[in-house]
Amino acid sequence: QVQLVESGGGLVQAGGSLRLSCTASGRTFSGGRMGWFLQAPGKERVFVATITWNGGITYYVDSVKGRFTISRDIAKNTVYLQMNSLKPEDTAIYYCAGGRLVETWDYWGQGTQVTVSS
């Protein structure tokens, strides 16, 4: 059974930083990718960032470029999202996702709450 477990969410003031972690168990994502999505209250889940597992190629939504950094630790089977210069509009539940291929999203974590106060 594949599980993705997120951690690192919390309450932070605007301008602050948080680092989210997501550890996968049950499989690796070699040949695929991992990423982060967010869901703000009353809105749909949207893409934030992704990283290919083998090559470490990253891609970000425009709104977080220059502020967020996605990385992975292959040995720990873990993906991270370093979030700097946080804004109140970043407030959301952040979900980790994994894809067996770089074109798919097959597994999801339970989400971790990030709240940014103004």
PDB file of C-alpha atoms in Angstrom:
ATOM      1  CA  GLN A   1       0.000   0.000   0.000  1.00  0.00           C
ATOM      2  CA  VAL A   2       1.377   3.374  -1.021  1.00  0.00           C
ATOM      3  CA  GLN A   3       1.182   6.184   1.499  1.00  0.00           C
ATOM      4  CA  LEU A   4       2.234   9.811   1.308  1.00  0.00           C
ATOM      5  CA  VAL A   5       2.530  11.542   4.656  1.00  0.00           C
ATOM      6  CA  GLU A   6       2.944  15.312   4.837  1.00  0.00           C
ATOM      7  CA  SER A   7       4.276  17.354   7.715  1.00  0.00           C
ATOM      8  CA  GLY A   8       5.523  20.850   8.411  1.00  0.00           C
ATOM      9  CA  GLY A   9       2.388  22.946   8.087  1.00  0.00           C
ATOM     10  CA  GLY A  10       1.413  25.538  10.640  1.00  0.00           C
ATOM     11  CA  LEU A  11       0.725  29.177  11.375  1.00  0.00           C
ATOM     12  CA  VAL A  12       3.218  31.807  10.270  1.00  0.00           C
ATOM     13  CA  GLN A  13       3.210  35.565   9.855  1.00  0.00           C
ATOM     14  CA  ALA A  14       3.354  37.154   6.427  1.00  0.00           C
ATOM     15  CA  GLY A  15       6.938  37.255   5.203  1.00  0.00           C
ATOM     16  CA  GLY A  16       7.843  34.146   7.137  1.00  0.00           C
ATOM     17  CA  SER A  17       8.911  30.702   5.993  1.00  0.00           C
ATOM     18  CA  LEU A  18       7.809  27.097   6.329  1.00  0.00           C
ATOM     19  CA  ARG A  19       9.181  23.836   4.984  1.00  0.00           C
ATOM     20  CA  LEU A  20       6.771  21.072   4.114  1.00  0.00           C
ATOM     21  CA  SER A  21       7.890  17.469   3.910  1.00  0.00           C
ATOM     22  CA  CYS A  22       6.239  14.461   2.297  1.00  0.00           C
ATOM     23  CA  THR A  23       7.560  10.967   2.815  1.00  0.00           C
ATOM     24  CA  ALA A  24       6.424   8.137   0.595  1.00  0.00           C
ATOM     25  CA  SER A  25       6.175   4.517   1.665  1.00  0.00           C
ATOM     26  CA  GLY A  26       5.254   1.464  -0.341  1.00  0.00           C
ATOM     27  CA  ARG A  27       7.033   2.505  -3.533  1.00  0.00           C
ATOM     28  CA  THR A  28       9.535   4.913  -4.973  1.00  0.00           C
ATOM     29  CA  PHE A  29       8.720   7.313  -7.769  1.00  0.00           C
ATOM     30  CA  SER A  30      11.670   6.448  -9.947  1.00  0.00           C
ATOM     31  CA  GLY A  31      10.634   7.236 -13.502  1.00  0.00           C
ATOM     32  CA  GLY A  32       7.838   9.446 -12.224  1.00  0.00           C
ATOM     33  CA  ARG A  33       7.438  12.591 -10.224  1.00  0.00           C
ATOM     34  CA  MET A  34       6.244  14.110  -6.968  1.00  0.00           C
ATOM     35  CA  GLY A  35       4.666  17.452  -6.388  1.00  0.00           C
ATOM     36  CA  TRP A  36       2.577  19.788  -4.306  1.00  0.00           C
ATOM     37  CA  PHE A  37      -0.918  21.145  -4.746  1.00  0.00           C
ATOM     38  CA  LEU A  38      -2.933  23.531  -2.605  1.00  0.00           C
ATOM     39  CA  GLN A  39      -6.604  23.979  -1.901  1.00  0.00           C
ATOM     40  CA  ALA A  40      -7.786  27.264  -0.472  1.00  0.00           C
ATOM     41  CA  PRO A  41     -11.128  27.483   1.369  1.00  0.00           C
ATOM     42  CA  GLY A  42     -14.021  27.233  -1.060  1.00  0.00           C
ATOM     43  CA  LYS A  43     -11.748  26.723  -4.056  1.00  0.00           C
ATOM     44  CA  GLU A  44     -10.519  23.859  -6.194  1.00  0.00           C
ATOM     45  CA  ARG A  45      -7.219  22.111  -5.674  1.00  0.00           C
ATOM     46  CA  VAL A  46      -4.513  23.684  -7.835  1.00  0.00           C
ATOM     47  CA  PHE A  47      -0.976  22.796  -8.822  1.00  0.00           C
ATOM     48  CA  VAL A  48       1.966  24.441  -7.045  1.00  0.00           C
ATOM     49  CA  ALA A  49       5.201  22.659  -7.961  1.00  0.00           C
ATOM     50  CA  THR A  50       6.592  19.380  -9.231  1.00  0.00           C
ATOM     51  CA  ILE A  51       9.937  17.603  -9.474  1.00  0.00           C
ATOM     52  CA  THR A  52      10.875  14.603 -11.582  1.00  0.00           C
ATOM     53  CA  TRP A  53      12.305  11.870  -9.432  1.00  0.00           C
ATOM     54  CA  ASN A  54      15.188  10.806 -11.676  1.00  0.00           C
ATOM     55  CA  GLY A  55      16.436  14.080 -13.131  1.00  0.00           C
ATOM     56  CA  GLY A  56      15.244  16.512 -10.516  1.00  0.00           C
ATOM     57  CA  ILE A  57      13.610  18.753 -13.106  1.00  0.00           C
ATOM     58  CA  THR A  58      11.344  21.284 -11.429  1.00  0.00           C
ATOM     59  CA  TYR A  59       8.355  23.312 -12.514  1.00  0.00           C
ATOM     60  CA  TYR A  60       6.356  25.925 -10.595  1.00  0.00           C
ATOM     61  CA  VAL A  61       3.142  27.828 -10.934  1.00  0.00           C
ATOM     62  CA  ASP A  62       3.939  31.479 -11.665  1.00  0.00           C
ATOM     63  CA  SER A  63       2.576  32.755  -8.352  1.00  0.00           C
ATOM     64  CA  VAL A  64       5.253  30.955  -6.312  1.00  0.00           C
ATOM     65  CA  LYS A  65       8.292  31.310  -8.567  1.00  0.00           C
ATOM     66  CA  GLY A  66      11.168  32.870  -6.660  1.00  0.00           C
ATOM     67  CA  ARG A  67       9.502  32.179  -3.294  1.00  0.00           C
ATOM     68  CA  PHE A  68       9.001  28.397  -3.153  1.00  0.00           C
ATOM     69  CA  THR A  69      11.550  25.673  -3.852  1.00  0.00           C
ATOM     70  CA  ILE A  70      10.764  22.004  -4.368  1.00  0.00           C
ATOM     71  CA  SER A  71      13.451  19.393  -3.763  1.00  0.00           C
ATOM     72  CA  ARG A  72      13.733  15.685  -3.096  1.00  0.00           C
ATOM     73  CA  ASP A  73      15.878  13.308  -1.090  1.00  0.00           C
ATOM     74  CA  ILE A  74      16.005  10.043  -2.971  1.00  0.00           C
ATOM     75  CA  ALA A  75      17.520   8.102  -0.085  1.00  0.00           C
ATOM     76  CA  LYS A  76      14.697   9.208   2.226  1.00  0.00           C
ATOM     77  CA  ASN A  77      11.985   8.921  -0.446  1.00  0.00           C
ATOM     78  CA  THR A  78      10.929  12.400   0.589  1.00  0.00           C
ATOM     79  CA  VAL A  79       9.964  15.568  -1.236  1.00  0.00           C
ATOM     80  CA  TYR A  80      10.159  19.025   0.316  1.00  0.00           C
ATOM     81  CA  LEU A  81       8.585  22.392  -0.348  1.00  0.00           C
ATOM     82  CA  GLN A  82      10.525  25.317   1.078  1.00  0.00           C
ATOM     83  CA  MET A  83       8.180  28.290   1.232  1.00  0.00           C
ATOM     84  CA  ASN A  84       9.671  31.744   1.790  1.00  0.00           C
ATOM     85  CA  SER A  85       8.168  35.225   1.763  1.00  0.00           C
ATOM     86  CA  LEU A  86       4.784  33.746   2.565  1.00  0.00           C
ATOM     87  CA  LYS A  87       1.673  35.812   1.884  1.00  0.00           C
ATOM     88  CA  PRO A  88      -1.818  35.576   3.379  1.00  0.00           C
ATOM     89  CA  GLU A  89      -3.065  34.347   0.006  1.00  0.00           C
ATOM     90  CA  ASP A  90      -0.824  31.281   0.375  1.00  0.00           C
ATOM     91  CA  THR A  91      -3.148  30.092   3.142  1.00  0.00           C
ATOM     92  CA  ALA A  92      -4.482  26.668   2.138  1.00  0.00           C
ATOM     93  CA  ILE A  93      -4.295  22.970   2.719  1.00  0.00           C
ATOM     94  CA  TYR A  94      -1.193  21.706   0.931  1.00  0.00           C
ATOM     95  CA  TYR A  95      -1.296  18.220  -0.569  1.00  0.00           C
ATOM     96  CA  CYS A  96       1.595  16.050  -1.640  1.00  0.00           C
ATOM     97  CA  ALA A  97       1.118  13.967  -4.784  1.00  0.00           C
ATOM     98  CA  GLY A  98       3.057  11.240  -6.538  1.00  0.00           C
ATOM     99  CA  GLY A  99       2.954  10.007 -10.098  1.00  0.00           C
ATOM    100  CA  ARG A 100       4.215   6.686 -11.373  1.00  0.00           C
ATOM    101  CA  LEU A 101       4.907   8.456 -14.645  1.00  0.00           C
ATOM    102  CA  VAL A 102       5.793  12.092 -15.299  1.00  0.00           C
ATOM    103  CA  GLU A 103       2.408  12.504 -16.976  1.00  0.00           C
ATOM    104  CA  THR A 104       0.237  11.195 -14.117  1.00  0.00           C
ATOM    105  CA  TRP A 105      -0.799  11.876 -10.532  1.00  0.00           C
ATOM    106  CA  ASP A 106      -1.655   8.565  -8.888  1.00  0.00           C
ATOM    107  CA  TYR A 107      -1.250   9.016  -5.144  1.00  0.00           C
ATOM    108  CA  TRP A 108      -2.194  11.758  -2.697  1.00  0.00           C
ATOM    109  CA  GLY A 109      -1.370  12.644   0.876  1.00  0.00           C
ATOM    110  CA  GLN A 110      -3.894  13.700   3.467  1.00  0.00           C
ATOM    111  CA  GLY A 111      -2.889  17.357   3.390  1.00  0.00           C
ATOM    112  CA  THR A 112      -1.306  19.770   5.824  1.00  0.00           C
ATOM    113  CA  GLN A 113      -2.712  23.164   6.778  1.00  0.00           C
ATOM    114  CA  VAL A 114      -0.679  26.290   6.120  1.00  0.00           C
ATOM    115  CA  THR A 115      -2.036  29.541   7.537  1.00  0.00           C
ATOM    116  CA  VAL A 116      -0.341  32.867   6.880  1.00  0.00           C
ATOM    117  CA  SER A 117      -1.480  35.778   9.031  1.00  0.00           C
ATOM    118  CA  SER A 118      -1.230  39.388   7.928  1.00  0.00           C
TER     119      SER A 118
END
